């Protein structure tokens, strides 16, 4: 599962200045995380499409799951595998098998690895960093005023 994580540590003075300036770090971090998750999800779908993954499987990707605990914000982008049932595979297991391949499978034939998860992470990383940098610059701009 791909994750976009924005972690804030050691910013007590900066947080105090932001609160005094009327800015809300929680709101900015939440907005940035949601934007980062959408970037990752869009890139994952694009890479899956480029890897010739069935469109029904691509369209069944759930929305990112956002979690906030203390000053740690995270988003889980992708599928949940769930319990393994070889007779009724979840979408998560289908994606795993398509991404990594099934080189040892003999009964139903081998599936070549498509590697779309790593490609999507690699392509999304600079876009996510840019979005996070812009958010931090906005916050800092509010503090300097």
Short mmCIF file of C-alpha atoms in Angstrom, two decimals:
data_model
loop_
_atom_site.label_atom_id
_atom_site.label_comp_id
_atom_site.label_asym_id
_atom_site.label_seq_id
_atom_site.Cartn_x
_atom_site.Cartn_y
_atom_site.Cartn_z
CA UNK A 1 0.00 0.00 0.00
CA UNK A 2 1.38 3.37 -0.93
CA UNK A 3 1.37 6.04 1.74
CA UNK A 4 2.00 9.74 1.78
CA UNK A 5 3.18 10.84 5.22
CA UNK A 6 3.70 14.35 6.52
CA UNK A 7 5.22 14.34 9.98
CA UNK A 8 5.76 17.44 12.07
CA UNK A 9 8.30 17.34 14.90
CA UNK A 10 10.18 20.03 16.81
CA UNK A 11 8.17 22.93 15.48
CA UNK A 12 6.81 24.18 18.80
CA UNK A 13 7.95 27.79 18.32
CA UNK A 14 6.81 27.81 14.71
CA UNK A 15 3.44 26.31 15.66
CA UNK A 16 3.01 28.98 18.33
CA UNK A 17 3.77 31.71 15.78
CA UNK A 18 1.35 30.18 13.31
CA UNK A 19 -1.42 30.05 15.90
CA UNK A 20 -0.71 33.68 16.82
CA UNK A 21 -0.82 34.63 13.13
CA UNK A 22 -4.25 33.06 12.89
CA UNK A 23 -3.11 30.18 10.67
CA UNK A 24 -4.10 26.66 11.39
CA UNK A 25 -1.39 24.05 11.02
CA UNK A 26 -3.95 21.26 11.27
CA UNK A 27 -5.99 22.67 8.42
CA UNK A 28 -2.91 23.22 6.24
CA UNK A 29 -1.49 19.77 6.99
CA UNK A 30 -4.84 18.10 6.34
CA UNK A 31 -5.23 19.95 3.05
CA UNK A 32 -1.69 19.06 1.99
CA UNK A 33 -2.14 15.42 2.91
CA UNK A 34 -5.40 15.14 0.98
CA UNK A 35 -3.76 16.76 -2.03
CA UNK A 36 -0.78 14.38 -1.75
CA UNK A 37 -3.11 11.37 -1.50
CA UNK A 38 -5.03 12.48 -4.59
CA UNK A 39 -1.75 12.88 -6.50
CA UNK A 40 -0.69 9.37 -5.48
CA UNK A 41 -4.07 7.87 -6.35
CA UNK A 42 -4.17 9.55 -9.77
CA UNK A 43 -0.65 8.39 -10.56
CA UNK A 44 -1.44 4.85 -9.38
CA UNK A 45 -4.47 4.72 -11.66
CA UNK A 46 -2.44 6.10 -14.59
CA UNK A 47 0.32 3.52 -14.09
CA UNK A 48 -2.21 0.71 -13.74
CA UNK A 49 -3.83 1.80 -16.98
CA UNK A 50 -0.42 1.93 -18.69
CA UNK A 51 0.25 -1.61 -17.40
CA UNK A 52 -2.98 -2.79 -19.05
CA UNK A 53 -4.79 -3.58 -15.78
CA UNK A 54 -8.53 -4.23 -16.22
CA UNK A 55 -10.47 -0.95 -15.99
CA UNK A 56 -13.01 -2.46 -13.55
CA UNK A 57 -10.15 -3.18 -11.14
CA UNK A 58 -8.72 0.33 -11.58
CA UNK A 59 -12.11 1.95 -11.01
CA UNK A 60 -12.72 -0.10 -7.86
CA UNK A 61 -9.78 1.54 -6.06
CA UNK A 62 -11.14 2.93 -2.78
CA UNK A 63 -10.66 6.53 -1.71
CA UNK A 64 -7.53 7.21 0.37
CA UNK A 65 -7.84 6.58 4.11
CA UNK A 66 -6.64 9.63 6.08
CA UNK A 67 -5.48 9.20 9.68
CA UNK A 68 -4.27 11.77 12.19
CA UNK A 69 -2.58 10.81 15.44
CA UNK A 70 -0.82 13.46 17.51
CA UNK A 71 1.25 15.42 14.97
CA UNK A 72 1.46 12.55 12.48
CA UNK A 73 -0.72 12.71 9.40
CA UNK A 74 -0.87 9.78 7.01
CA UNK A 75 -2.85 8.62 4.03
CA UNK A 76 -3.18 5.04 2.83
CA UNK A 77 -3.68 4.94 -0.93
CA UNK A 78 -4.62 1.71 -2.65
CA UNK A 79 -6.43 -1.50 -1.93
CA UNK A 80 -6.96 -3.50 1.24
CA UNK A 81 -6.01 -7.13 0.76
CA UNK A 82 -8.30 -8.60 3.39
CA UNK A 83 -8.41 -12.32 4.07
CA UNK A 84 -6.91 -14.62 1.46
CA UNK A 85 -9.49 -16.81 -0.27
CA UNK A 86 -8.08 -18.46 -3.41
CA UNK A 87 -11.61 -19.10 -4.70
CA UNK A 88 -12.71 -15.48 -4.29
CA UNK A 89 -9.73 -13.11 -4.46
CA UNK A 90 -10.17 -9.58 -3.15
CA UNK A 91 -9.25 -6.69 -5.44
CA UNK A 92 -6.22 -6.12 -3.21
CA UNK A 93 -4.83 -9.59 -3.91
CA UNK A 94 -5.55 -9.24 -7.63
CA UNK A 95 -3.55 -6.00 -7.69
CA UNK A 96 -0.67 -7.60 -5.74
CA UNK A 97 -0.51 -10.56 -8.13
CA UNK A 98 -0.61 -8.31 -11.20
CA UNK A 99 2.01 -5.95 -9.80
CA UNK A 100 4.52 -8.54 -8.56
CA UNK A 101 3.57 -11.40 -10.88
CA UNK A 102 3.10 -15.07 -10.06
CA UNK A 103 6.40 -16.68 -11.13
CA UNK A 104 5.89 -19.90 -9.14
CA UNK A 105 2.28 -20.57 -10.06
CA UNK A 106 1.83 -23.68 -12.18
CA UNK A 107 -1.85 -24.61 -12.07
CA UNK A 108 -3.32 -21.56 -13.86
CA UNK A 109 -0.22 -20.25 -15.62
CA UNK A 110 2.27 -17.60 -14.68
CA UNK A 111 1.54 -13.87 -14.70
CA UNK A 112 4.41 -11.52 -15.52
CA UNK A 113 5.16 -8.74 -13.05
CA UNK A 114 3.96 -5.33 -14.22
CA UNK A 115 5.60 -3.17 -11.53
CA UNK A 116 3.07 -0.34 -11.60
CA UNK A 117 3.15 0.33 -7.84
CA UNK A 118 6.83 1.29 -7.75
CA UNK A 119 6.47 3.30 -10.97
CA UNK A 120 3.56 5.26 -9.51
CA UNK A 121 5.48 5.97 -6.29
CA UNK A 122 8.48 7.17 -8.29
CA UNK A 123 6.42 9.46 -10.54
CA UNK A 124 4.25 10.83 -7.71
CA UNK A 125 7.11 11.55 -5.28
CA UNK A 126 8.30 14.86 -6.88
CA UNK A 127 4.71 16.10 -7.29
CA UNK A 128 3.94 15.33 -3.64
CA UNK A 129 7.14 17.01 -2.45
CA UNK A 130 6.23 20.10 -4.48
CA UNK A 131 2.73 20.21 -2.93
CA UNK A 132 4.19 19.81 0.56
CA UNK A 133 6.80 22.52 -0.08
CA UNK A 134 4.11 24.92 -1.31
CA UNK A 135 2.00 24.25 1.79
CA UNK A 136 4.96 24.89 4.09
CA UNK A 137 5.78 28.10 2.21
CA UNK A 138 2.15 29.25 2.61
CA UNK A 139 2.32 28.58 6.34
CA UNK A 140 5.64 30.39 6.64
CA UNK A 141 4.30 33.29 4.58
CA UNK A 142 1.43 33.70 7.05
CA UNK A 143 3.86 33.67 9.97
CA UNK A 144 6.09 36.36 8.44
CA UNK A 145 3.14 38.76 7.99
#
